[in-house]
């Protein structure tokens, strides 16, 4: 409990102070409570319960937005050209006869891929309010749904108008 033991929170009809109000917290939130106490001077008139002030520390740590590769804006032709150059430069050909050779080739392939990505894929730094799941297709669909709903609203007097079905269908797909 967040409220310290022995603190009365209610004055009964006989004038005795009791503790009928409790402030519960869970194990993972009890460390966030910085203060929990009664405030007798703020007790409203003609009430028996005393207000309880609970202060909770909701300090949020700022997340650091690291730059990342923007594969959506990649020039794929350039990436293929750079990758072919890197593979020709670093990756030997020939038969793989043992696990050590396989591991070496895998490491060189990974290095070639990383070098090609580093050179050909642009870097972006998304803003703090960016919806990373949103894409231009969703924007287009949203516009289509909005237009269909507006058309359906214009024809609201006719319940059998095809615009209502079209709006429902597009809304489901969206």
Coordinates of C-alpha atoms in Angstrom, one line a residue:
X1 CA 0.0 0.0 0.0
X2 CA 1.2 3.5 -0.8
X3 CA -0.4 5.2 2.2
X4 CA 1.7 4.7 5.3
X5 CA 0.2 2.6 8.1
X6 CA -1.6 4.3 10.9
X7 CA -2.8 7.3 8.9
X8 CA -6.5 7.9 9.5
X9 CA -8.6 8.8 6.5
X10 CA -12.2 8.9 7.8
X11 CA -13.9 10.5 10.8
X12 CA -17.0 8.5 11.8
X13 CA -20.2 9.8 13.4
X14 CA -18.8 9.4 16.9
X15 CA -15.9 11.6 16.1
X16 CA -13.4 8.7 16.0
X17 CA -10.8 8.6 13.3
X18 CA -10.5 5.4 11.4
X19 CA -8.8 4.1 8.3
X20 CA -11.3 2.9 5.7
X21 CA -9.5 4.3 2.6
X22 CA -6.4 2.5 1.3
X23 CA -4.2 3.3 -1.6
X24 CA -3.0 0.2 -3.4
X25 CA -0.2 -0.1 -5.9
X26 CA 1.3 -3.1 -7.7
X27 CA 4.8 -4.3 -7.2
X28 CA 6.1 -2.6 -10.4
X29 CA 4.5 0.8 -9.7
X30 CA 5.2 1.2 -5.9
X31 CA 8.6 2.7 -6.6
X32 CA 6.9 5.5 -8.7
X33 CA 4.9 6.8 -5.8
X34 CA 6.8 9.7 -4.3
X35 CA 4.2 10.9 -1.8
X36 CA 1.0 9.6 -0.4
X37 CA -0.6 11.4 2.5
X38 CA -3.9 12.7 3.8
X39 CA -4.7 16.4 3.5
X40 CA -7.1 17.2 6.5
X41 CA -7.3 20.9 5.8
X42 CA -8.8 20.3 2.3
X43 CA -11.6 18.1 3.8
X44 CA -14.9 19.3 2.3
X45 CA -17.7 20.4 4.6
X46 CA -20.2 17.8 5.7
X47 CA -18.0 14.8 4.6
X48 CA -16.4 12.2 6.7
X49 CA -13.5 11.2 4.4
X50 CA -10.3 13.1 4.2
X51 CA -8.7 13.7 0.7
X52 CA -5.6 11.7 0.0
X53 CA -2.8 13.2 -2.1
X54 CA -0.8 10.8 -4.1
X55 CA 2.1 12.0 -6.2
X56 CA 3.5 9.6 -8.9
X57 CA 6.7 10.2 -10.7
X58 CA 5.9 9.8 -14.4
X59 CA 9.3 11.0 -15.7
X60 CA 9.8 9.6 -19.2
X61 CA 13.2 8.9 -20.6
X62 CA 13.8 10.5 -24.0
X63 CA 14.3 7.9 -26.6
X64 CA 17.2 8.6 -29.0
X65 CA 16.2 8.4 -32.6
X66 CA 19.2 6.8 -34.3
X67 CA 19.6 7.3 -38.1
X68 CA 18.6 4.2 -40.1
X69 CA 18.7 3.1 -43.6
X70 CA 15.7 4.1 -45.7
X71 CA 15.2 1.1 -48.0
X72 CA 12.0 2.6 -49.5
X73 CA 14.1 5.4 -51.1
X74 CA 16.8 3.0 -52.4
X75 CA 18.0 3.2 -55.9
X76 CA 17.9 -0.5 -56.5
X77 CA 19.9 -0.4 -59.7
X78 CA 22.8 1.4 -58.0
X79 CA 22.6 -1.1 -55.1
X80 CA 22.9 -4.0 -57.5
X81 CA 25.9 -2.4 -59.3
X82 CA 27.7 -1.7 -56.0
X83 CA 26.9 -5.2 -54.7
X84 CA 28.3 -6.8 -57.9
X85 CA 31.5 -4.7 -57.5
X86 CA 31.8 -5.7 -53.8
X87 CA 31.2 -9.4 -54.5
X88 CA 33.8 -9.4 -57.4
X89 CA 36.3 -7.6 -55.2
X90 CA 36.0 -9.7 -52.0
X91 CA 34.2 -13.0 -52.6
X92 CA 36.4 -15.8 -54.0
X93 CA 34.9 -18.4 -56.2
X94 CA 35.5 -22.1 -56.1
X95 CA 34.4 -25.1 -54.2
X96 CA 33.6 -25.0 -50.4
X97 CA 35.1 -28.1 -48.9
X98 CA 35.0 -27.5 -45.1
X99 CA 33.2 -25.5 -42.5
X100 CA 36.0 -23.0 -42.1
X101 CA 35.9 -22.0 -45.8
X102 CA 32.1 -21.7 -45.5
X103 CA 32.4 -19.4 -42.5
X104 CA 35.0 -17.2 -44.3
X105 CA 32.8 -16.9 -47.4
X106 CA 29.8 -16.1 -45.3
X107 CA 31.7 -13.4 -43.5
X108 CA 32.9 -11.9 -46.8
X109 CA 29.3 -12.1 -48.3
X110 CA 28.0 -10.3 -45.2
X111 CA 30.7 -7.6 -45.5
X112 CA 29.9 -7.1 -49.2
X113 CA 26.2 -6.7 -48.5
X114 CA 26.9 -4.3 -45.7
X115 CA 29.3 -2.2 -47.8
X116 CA 26.8 -2.1 -50.7
X117 CA 24.0 -1.0 -48.3
X118 CA 26.1 1.6 -46.7
X119 CA 27.0 3.1 -50.1
X120 CA 23.7 2.8 -52.0
X121 CA 20.9 3.1 -49.4
X122 CA 20.2 6.6 -48.1
X123 CA 20.0 7.3 -44.4
X124 CA 17.0 8.8 -42.8
X125 CA 16.3 10.1 -39.3
X126 CA 12.6 9.8 -38.6
X127 CA 11.0 12.4 -36.5
X128 CA 9.5 11.7 -33.0
X129 CA 6.0 11.5 -34.3
X130 CA 6.6 9.4 -37.4
X131 CA 4.4 6.4 -38.0
X132 CA 6.9 3.9 -39.2
X133 CA 4.1 1.5 -40.4
X134 CA 2.4 4.2 -42.6
X135 CA 3.2 4.2 -46.3
X136 CA 2.0 6.0 -49.4
X137 CA -0.5 3.2 -50.3
X138 CA -2.3 3.8 -47.0
X139 CA -2.5 7.5 -47.8
X140 CA -4.0 6.7 -51.1
X141 CA -6.5 4.3 -49.6
X142 CA -7.5 6.8 -46.9
X143 CA -8.2 9.4 -49.6
X144 CA -10.4 6.9 -51.5
X145 CA -12.3 5.9 -48.4
X146 CA -12.9 9.6 -47.5
X147 CA -14.2 10.4 -51.0
X148 CA -16.5 7.3 -50.9
X149 CA -17.8 8.3 -47.5
X150 CA -18.5 11.8 -48.7
X151 CA -20.4 10.4 -51.7
X152 CA -22.3 8.1 -49.5
X153 CA -23.2 11.0 -47.2
X154 CA -24.5 13.0 -50.2
X155 CA -26.8 10.1 -51.0
X156 CA -27.9 9.5 -47.4
X157 CA -31.6 10.0 -48.4
X158 CA -31.5 6.9 -50.7
X159 CA -30.7 3.8 -48.6
X160 CA -30.3 1.7 -51.8
X161 CA -27.8 3.9 -53.5
X162 CA -24.6 1.9 -54.5
X163 CA -22.3 4.5 -52.9
X164 CA -23.2 3.1 -49.4
X165 CA -21.9 -0.4 -50.3
X166 CA -18.8 1.0 -52.0
X167 CA -18.0 3.1 -48.9
X168 CA -18.5 0.1 -46.6
X169 CA -16.3 -2.1 -48.8
X170 CA -13.5 0.4 -49.0
X171 CA -13.7 1.1 -45.3
X172 CA -13.2 -2.7 -44.6
X173 CA -10.2 -2.8 -47.0
X174 CA -8.7 0.2 -45.4

